[in-house]
mmCIF file of C-alpha atoms in Angstrom:
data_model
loop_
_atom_site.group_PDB
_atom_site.id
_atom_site.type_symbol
_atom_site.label_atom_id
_atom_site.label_comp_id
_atom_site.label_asym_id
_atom_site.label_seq_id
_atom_site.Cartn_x
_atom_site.Cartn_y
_atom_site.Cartn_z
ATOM 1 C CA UNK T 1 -121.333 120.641 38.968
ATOM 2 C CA UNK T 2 -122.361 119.855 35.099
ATOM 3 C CA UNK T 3 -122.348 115.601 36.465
ATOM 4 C CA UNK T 4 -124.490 116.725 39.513
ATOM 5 C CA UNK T 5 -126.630 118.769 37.232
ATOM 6 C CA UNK T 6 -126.638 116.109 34.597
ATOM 7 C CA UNK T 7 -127.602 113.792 37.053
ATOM 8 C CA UNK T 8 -130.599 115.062 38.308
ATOM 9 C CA UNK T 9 -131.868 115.891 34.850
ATOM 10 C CA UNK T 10 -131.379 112.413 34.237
ATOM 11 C CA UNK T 11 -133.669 111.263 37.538
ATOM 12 C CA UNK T 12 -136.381 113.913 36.423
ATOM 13 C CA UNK T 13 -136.112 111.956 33.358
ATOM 14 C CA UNK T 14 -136.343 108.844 34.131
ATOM 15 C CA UNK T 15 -139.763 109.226 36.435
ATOM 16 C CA UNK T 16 -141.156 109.515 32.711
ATOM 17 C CA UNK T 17 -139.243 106.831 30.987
ATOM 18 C CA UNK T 18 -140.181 103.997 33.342
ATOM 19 C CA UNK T 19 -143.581 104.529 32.922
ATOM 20 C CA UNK T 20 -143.844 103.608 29.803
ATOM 21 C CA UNK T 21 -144.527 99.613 30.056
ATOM 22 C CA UNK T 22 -144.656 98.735 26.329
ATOM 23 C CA UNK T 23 -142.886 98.813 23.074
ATOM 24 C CA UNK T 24 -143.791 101.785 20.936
ATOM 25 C CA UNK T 25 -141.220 101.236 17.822
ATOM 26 C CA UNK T 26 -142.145 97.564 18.059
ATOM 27 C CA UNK T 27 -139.941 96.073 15.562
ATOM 28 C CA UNK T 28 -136.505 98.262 15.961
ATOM 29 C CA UNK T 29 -137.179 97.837 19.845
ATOM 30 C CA UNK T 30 -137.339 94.534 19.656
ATOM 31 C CA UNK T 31 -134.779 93.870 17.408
ATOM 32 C CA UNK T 32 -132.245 95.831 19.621
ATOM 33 C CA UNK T 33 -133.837 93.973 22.936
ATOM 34 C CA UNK T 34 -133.258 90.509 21.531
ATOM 35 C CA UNK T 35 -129.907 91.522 20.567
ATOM 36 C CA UNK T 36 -129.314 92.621 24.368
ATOM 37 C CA UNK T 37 -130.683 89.587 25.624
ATOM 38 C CA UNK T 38 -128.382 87.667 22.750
ATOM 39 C CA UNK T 39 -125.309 89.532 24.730
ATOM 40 C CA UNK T 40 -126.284 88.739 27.924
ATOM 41 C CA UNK T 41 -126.990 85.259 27.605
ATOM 42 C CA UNK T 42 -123.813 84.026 25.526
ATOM 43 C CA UNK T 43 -121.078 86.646 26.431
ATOM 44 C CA UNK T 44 -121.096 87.388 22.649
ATOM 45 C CA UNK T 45 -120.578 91.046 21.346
ATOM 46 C CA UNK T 46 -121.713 89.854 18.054
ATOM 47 C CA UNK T 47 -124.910 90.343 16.520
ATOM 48 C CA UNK T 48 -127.329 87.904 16.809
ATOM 49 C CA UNK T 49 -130.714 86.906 16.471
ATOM 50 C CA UNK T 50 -131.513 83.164 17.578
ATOM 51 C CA UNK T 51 -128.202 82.463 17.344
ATOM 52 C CA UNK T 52 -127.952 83.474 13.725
ATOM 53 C CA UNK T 53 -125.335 85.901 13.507
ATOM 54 C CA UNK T 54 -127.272 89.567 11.779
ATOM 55 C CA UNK T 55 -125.925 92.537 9.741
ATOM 56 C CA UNK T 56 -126.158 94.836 12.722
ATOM 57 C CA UNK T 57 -123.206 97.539 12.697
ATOM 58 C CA UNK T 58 -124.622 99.713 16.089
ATOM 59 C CA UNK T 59 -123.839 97.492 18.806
ATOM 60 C CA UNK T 60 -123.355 99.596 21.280
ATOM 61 C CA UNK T 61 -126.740 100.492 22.655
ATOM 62 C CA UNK T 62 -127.501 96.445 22.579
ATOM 63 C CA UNK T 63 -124.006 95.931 24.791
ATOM 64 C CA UNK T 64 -125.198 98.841 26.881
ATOM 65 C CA UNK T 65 -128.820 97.578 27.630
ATOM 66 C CA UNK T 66 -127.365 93.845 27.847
ATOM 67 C CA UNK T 67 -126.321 94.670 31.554
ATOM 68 C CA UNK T 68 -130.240 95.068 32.398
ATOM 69 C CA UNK T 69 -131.161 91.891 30.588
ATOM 70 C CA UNK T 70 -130.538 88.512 30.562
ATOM 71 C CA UNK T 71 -132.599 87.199 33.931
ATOM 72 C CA UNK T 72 -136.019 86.311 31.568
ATOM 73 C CA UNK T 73 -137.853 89.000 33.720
ATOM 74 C CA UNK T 74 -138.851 91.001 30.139
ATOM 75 C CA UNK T 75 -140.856 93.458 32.168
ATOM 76 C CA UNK T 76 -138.393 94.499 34.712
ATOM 77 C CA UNK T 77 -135.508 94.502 32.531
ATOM 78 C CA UNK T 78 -137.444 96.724 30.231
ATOM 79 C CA UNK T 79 -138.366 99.219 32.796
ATOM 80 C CA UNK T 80 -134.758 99.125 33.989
ATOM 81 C CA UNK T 81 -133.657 99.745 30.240
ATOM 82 C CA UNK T 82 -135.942 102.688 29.975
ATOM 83 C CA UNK T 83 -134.160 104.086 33.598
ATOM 84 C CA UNK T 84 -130.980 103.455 31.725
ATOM 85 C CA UNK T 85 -132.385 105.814 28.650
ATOM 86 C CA UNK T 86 -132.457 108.463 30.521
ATOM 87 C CA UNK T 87 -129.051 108.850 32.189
ATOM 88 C CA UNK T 88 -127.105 107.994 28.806
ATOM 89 C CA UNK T 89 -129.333 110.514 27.337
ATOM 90 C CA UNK T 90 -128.529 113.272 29.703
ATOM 91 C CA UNK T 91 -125.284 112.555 29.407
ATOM 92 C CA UNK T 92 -124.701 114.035 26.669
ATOM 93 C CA UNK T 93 -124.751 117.178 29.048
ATOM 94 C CA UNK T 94 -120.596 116.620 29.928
ATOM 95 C CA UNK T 95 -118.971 116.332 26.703
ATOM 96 C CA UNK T 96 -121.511 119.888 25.615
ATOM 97 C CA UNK T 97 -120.289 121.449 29.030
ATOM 98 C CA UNK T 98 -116.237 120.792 28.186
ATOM 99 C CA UNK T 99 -116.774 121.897 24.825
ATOM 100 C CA UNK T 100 -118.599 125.173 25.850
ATOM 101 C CA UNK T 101 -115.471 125.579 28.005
ATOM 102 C CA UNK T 102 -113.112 124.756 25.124
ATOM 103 C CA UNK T 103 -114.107 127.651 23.346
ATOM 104 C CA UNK T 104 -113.715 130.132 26.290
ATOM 105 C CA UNK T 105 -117.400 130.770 26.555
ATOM 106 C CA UNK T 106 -117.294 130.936 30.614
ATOM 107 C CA UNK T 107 -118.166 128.509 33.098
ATOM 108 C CA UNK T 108 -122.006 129.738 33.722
ATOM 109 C CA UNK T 109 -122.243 129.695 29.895
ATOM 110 C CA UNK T 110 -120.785 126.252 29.522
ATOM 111 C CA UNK T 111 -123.113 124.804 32.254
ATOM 112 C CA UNK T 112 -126.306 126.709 31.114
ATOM 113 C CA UNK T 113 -125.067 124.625 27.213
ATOM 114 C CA UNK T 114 -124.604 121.323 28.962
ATOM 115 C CA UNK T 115 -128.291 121.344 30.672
ATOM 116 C CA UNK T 116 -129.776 123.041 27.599
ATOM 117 C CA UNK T 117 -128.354 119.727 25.836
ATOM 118 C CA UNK T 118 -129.817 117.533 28.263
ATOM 119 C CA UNK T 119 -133.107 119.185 28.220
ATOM 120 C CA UNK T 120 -134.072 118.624 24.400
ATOM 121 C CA UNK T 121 -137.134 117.693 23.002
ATOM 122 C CA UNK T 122 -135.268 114.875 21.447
ATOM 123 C CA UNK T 123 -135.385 113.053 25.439
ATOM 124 C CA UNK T 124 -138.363 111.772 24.242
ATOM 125 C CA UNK T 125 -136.595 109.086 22.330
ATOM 126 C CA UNK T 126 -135.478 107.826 25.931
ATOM 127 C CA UNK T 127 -138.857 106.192 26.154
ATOM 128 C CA UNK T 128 -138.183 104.201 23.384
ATOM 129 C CA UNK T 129 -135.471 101.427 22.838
ATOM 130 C CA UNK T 130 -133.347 103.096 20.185
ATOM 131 C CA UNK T 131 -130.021 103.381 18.976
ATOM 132 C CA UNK T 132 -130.568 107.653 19.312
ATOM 133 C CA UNK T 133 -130.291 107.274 23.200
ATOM 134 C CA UNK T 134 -126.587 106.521 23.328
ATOM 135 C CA UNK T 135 -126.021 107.971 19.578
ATOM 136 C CA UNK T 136 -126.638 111.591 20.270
ATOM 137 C CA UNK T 137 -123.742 111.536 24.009
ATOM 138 C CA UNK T 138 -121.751 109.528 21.546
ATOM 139 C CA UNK T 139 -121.752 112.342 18.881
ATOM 140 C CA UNK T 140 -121.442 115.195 21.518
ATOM 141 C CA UNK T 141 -117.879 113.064 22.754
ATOM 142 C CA UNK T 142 -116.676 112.500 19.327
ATOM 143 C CA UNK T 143 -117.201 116.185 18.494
ATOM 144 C CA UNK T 144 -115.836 117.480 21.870
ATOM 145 C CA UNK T 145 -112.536 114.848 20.398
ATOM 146 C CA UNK T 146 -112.424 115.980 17.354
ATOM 147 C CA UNK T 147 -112.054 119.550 18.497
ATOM 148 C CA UNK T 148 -109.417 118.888 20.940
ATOM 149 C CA UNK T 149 -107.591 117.090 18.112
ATOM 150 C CA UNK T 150 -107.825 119.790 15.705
ATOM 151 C CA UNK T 151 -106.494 122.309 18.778
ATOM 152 C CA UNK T 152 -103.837 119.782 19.624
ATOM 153 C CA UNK T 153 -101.971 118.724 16.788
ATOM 154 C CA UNK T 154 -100.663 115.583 18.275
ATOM 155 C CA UNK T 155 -101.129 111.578 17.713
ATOM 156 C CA UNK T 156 -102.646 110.968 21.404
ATOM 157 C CA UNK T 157 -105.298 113.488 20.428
ATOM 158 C CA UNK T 158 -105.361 112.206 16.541
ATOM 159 C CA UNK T 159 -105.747 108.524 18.436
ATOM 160 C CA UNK T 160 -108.926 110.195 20.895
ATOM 161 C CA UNK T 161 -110.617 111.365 18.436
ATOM 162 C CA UNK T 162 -110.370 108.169 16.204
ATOM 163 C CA UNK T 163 -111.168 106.529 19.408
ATOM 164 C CA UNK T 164 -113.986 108.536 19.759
ATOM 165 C CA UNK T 165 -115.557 108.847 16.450
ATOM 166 C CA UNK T 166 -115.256 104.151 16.177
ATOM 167 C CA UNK T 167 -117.098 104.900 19.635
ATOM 168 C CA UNK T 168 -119.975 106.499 17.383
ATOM 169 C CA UNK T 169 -119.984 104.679 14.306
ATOM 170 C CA UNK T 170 -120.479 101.572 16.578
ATOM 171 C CA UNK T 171 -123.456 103.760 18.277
ATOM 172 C CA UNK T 172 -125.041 104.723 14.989
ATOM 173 C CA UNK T 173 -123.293 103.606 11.627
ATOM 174 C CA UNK T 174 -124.442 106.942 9.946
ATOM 175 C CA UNK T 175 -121.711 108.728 12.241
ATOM 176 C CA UNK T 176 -119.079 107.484 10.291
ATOM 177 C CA UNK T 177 -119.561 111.096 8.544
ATOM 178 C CA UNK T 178 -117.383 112.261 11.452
ATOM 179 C CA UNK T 179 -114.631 110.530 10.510
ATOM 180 C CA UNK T 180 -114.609 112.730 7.033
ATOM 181 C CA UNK T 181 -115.381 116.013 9.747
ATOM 182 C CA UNK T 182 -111.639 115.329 11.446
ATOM 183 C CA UNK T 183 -110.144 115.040 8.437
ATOM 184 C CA UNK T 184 -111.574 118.031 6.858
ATOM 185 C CA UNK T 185 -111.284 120.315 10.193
ATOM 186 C CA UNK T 186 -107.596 119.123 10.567
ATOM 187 C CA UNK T 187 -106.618 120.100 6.767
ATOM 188 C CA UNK T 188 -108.666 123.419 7.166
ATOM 189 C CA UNK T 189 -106.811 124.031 10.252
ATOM 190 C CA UNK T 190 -103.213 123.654 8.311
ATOM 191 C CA UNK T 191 -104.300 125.737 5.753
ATOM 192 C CA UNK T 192 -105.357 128.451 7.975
ATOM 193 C CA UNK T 193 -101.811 128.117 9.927
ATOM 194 C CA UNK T 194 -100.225 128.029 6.399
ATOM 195 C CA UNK T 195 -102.236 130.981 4.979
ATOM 196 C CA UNK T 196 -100.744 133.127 8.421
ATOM 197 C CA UNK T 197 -97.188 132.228 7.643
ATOM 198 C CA UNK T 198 -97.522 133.658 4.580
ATOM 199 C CA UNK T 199 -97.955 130.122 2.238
ATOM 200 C CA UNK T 200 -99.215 130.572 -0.835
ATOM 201 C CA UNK T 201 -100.176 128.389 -4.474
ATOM 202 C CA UNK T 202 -98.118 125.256 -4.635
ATOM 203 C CA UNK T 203 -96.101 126.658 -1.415
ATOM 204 C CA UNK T 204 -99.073 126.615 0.622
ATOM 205 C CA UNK T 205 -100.013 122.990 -0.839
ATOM 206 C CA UNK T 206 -97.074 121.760 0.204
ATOM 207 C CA UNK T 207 -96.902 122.923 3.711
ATOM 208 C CA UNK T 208 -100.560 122.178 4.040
ATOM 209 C CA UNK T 209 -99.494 118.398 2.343
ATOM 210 C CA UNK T 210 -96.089 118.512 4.888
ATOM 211 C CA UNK T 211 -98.120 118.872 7.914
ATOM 212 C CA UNK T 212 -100.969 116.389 7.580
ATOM 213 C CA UNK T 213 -98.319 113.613 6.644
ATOM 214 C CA UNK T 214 -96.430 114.241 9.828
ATOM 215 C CA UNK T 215 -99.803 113.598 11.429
ATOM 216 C CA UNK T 216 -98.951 109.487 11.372
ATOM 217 C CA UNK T 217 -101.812 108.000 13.122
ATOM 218 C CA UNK T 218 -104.690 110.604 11.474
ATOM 219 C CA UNK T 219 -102.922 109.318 8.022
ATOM 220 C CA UNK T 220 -103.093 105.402 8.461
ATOM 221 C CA UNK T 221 -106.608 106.349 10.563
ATOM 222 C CA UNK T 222 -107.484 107.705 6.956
ATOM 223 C CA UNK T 223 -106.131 105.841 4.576
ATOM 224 C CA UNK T 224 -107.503 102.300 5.937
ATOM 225 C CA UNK T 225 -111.120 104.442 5.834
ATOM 226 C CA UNK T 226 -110.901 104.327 2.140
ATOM 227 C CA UNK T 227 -109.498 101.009 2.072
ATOM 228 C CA UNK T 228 -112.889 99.821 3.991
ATOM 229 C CA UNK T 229 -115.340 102.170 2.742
ATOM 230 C CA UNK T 230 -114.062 102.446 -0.778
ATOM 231 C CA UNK T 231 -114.326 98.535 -1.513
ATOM 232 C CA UNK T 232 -117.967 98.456 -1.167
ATOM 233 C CA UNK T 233 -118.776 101.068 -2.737
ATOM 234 C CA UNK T 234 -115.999 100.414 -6.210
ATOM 235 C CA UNK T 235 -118.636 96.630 -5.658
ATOM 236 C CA UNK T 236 -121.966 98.586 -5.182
ATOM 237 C CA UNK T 237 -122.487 97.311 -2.161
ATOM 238 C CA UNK T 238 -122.072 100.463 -0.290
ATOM 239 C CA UNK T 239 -125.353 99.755 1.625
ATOM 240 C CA UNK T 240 -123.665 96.129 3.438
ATOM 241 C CA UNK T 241 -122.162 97.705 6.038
ATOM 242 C CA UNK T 242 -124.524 99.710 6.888
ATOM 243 C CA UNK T 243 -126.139 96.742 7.959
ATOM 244 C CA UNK T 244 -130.149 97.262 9.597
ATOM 245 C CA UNK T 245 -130.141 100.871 8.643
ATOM 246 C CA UNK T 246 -128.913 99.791 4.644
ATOM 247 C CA UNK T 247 -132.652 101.099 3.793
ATOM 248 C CA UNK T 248 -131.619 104.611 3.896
ATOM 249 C CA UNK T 249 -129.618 104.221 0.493
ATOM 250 C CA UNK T 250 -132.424 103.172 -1.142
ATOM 251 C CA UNK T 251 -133.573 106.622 -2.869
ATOM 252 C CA UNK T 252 -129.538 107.567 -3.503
ATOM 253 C CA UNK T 253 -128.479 104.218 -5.169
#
């Protein structure tokens, strides 16, 4: 029902998307459409820009897009991109809907969250060729993960949500912030368990400690974070990998 529904949001959508025959965001659309086109032509999932490889982190909405380009019809492919907006948008809708049913909410509940998170204002953006399109379905699916994993307690659902949350760093670098969300919801979640079984002081820290180590995958997940985020920064150059969106350290360095 939520696909069907999400669907035929999407269609509704899309009548609006397609008519917009321009760029509006010239230079990040652009950028993002030549790195389609870079995909398409060369098979290449790296980022480049006449064939000079770029410090572009968010490749997924390029690699997405990519599938519309590539024929040197600019005009039909960008119509066809803006189609594409509007479905990955709305999808957004599923991952809402199964996490309104993961908290026992109801179905009619759940379904009336997933089309209320399809039907943002935000659907604007579809018009425009932006990493937000597939960012914001990528963050609903990496937060529906992380949930499950925290619910869970096991390394397939430790490795999902991982899975998930790479899936949204590669849609929008700033999501890396969900990596730090897991890690804090699974502690808090020991802790709570720990607190009920009567844990307390070091006891508690220890169970708490006991617990998250047994969690294998979360722990090496974790601990190569640092590794790769805590170089950069120990080298001030915490802005690198943040590649095309490195401006928004500028006021914090």
């Amino acid at each position: 029902m939520i696909v069907v529904l999400a669907a035929l949001i999407g269609w509704a959508l899309s009548l609006a998307t397609t008519q917009v025959r321009n760029w509006f965001v010239m230079t990040d659309e652009l950028y993002y459409e030549r790195l389609a086109v870079s995909i398409a032509q060369t098979g290449s999932l790296l980022p480049r820009l006449h064939g000079e490889l770029v410090a572009n982190a968010n490749q997924l909405y390029p690699l997405l897009i990519s599938t519309v380009y590539g024929d040197g019809n600019v005009a039909a492919s960008l119509e066809a991109a803006h189609r594409m907006n509007a479905f990955l948008f709305v999808s957004a809708a599923v991952p809402v809907f199964l996490l309104a049913r993961l908290s026992g909410v109801g179905r009619a509940a759940s379904i009336w969250a997933g089309a209320l998170a399809a039907a943002v204002p935000w659907a604007v953006l579809s018009s425009f060729l932006l990493t937000e399109v597939v960012a914001y379905p990528a963050f609903c699916w990496a937060l529906l993960a992380v949930t499950y994993a925290v619910g869970r307690s096991s390394e397939a659902a430790d490795a999902l949500a991982l899975a998930a949350v790479g899936m949204a760093v590669v849609a929008r670098v700033q999501l890396v912030v969900l990596a730090a969300v897991l890690v804090a919801a699974v502690l808090a979640r020991h802790v709570l368990v720990a607190v009920a079984e009567g844990g307390r002081g070091r006891e508690l820290v220890g169970a708490v400690a006991r617990r998250f180590v047994r969690r294998r995958v979360l722990l090496v997940a974790f601990a190569a974070g640092l590794i790769v985020v805590g170089g950069p920064i120990v080298s001030d150059r915490s802005a690198d990998w943040l590649g095309s969106y490195a401006v928004t350290t500028e006021h914090v360095r």
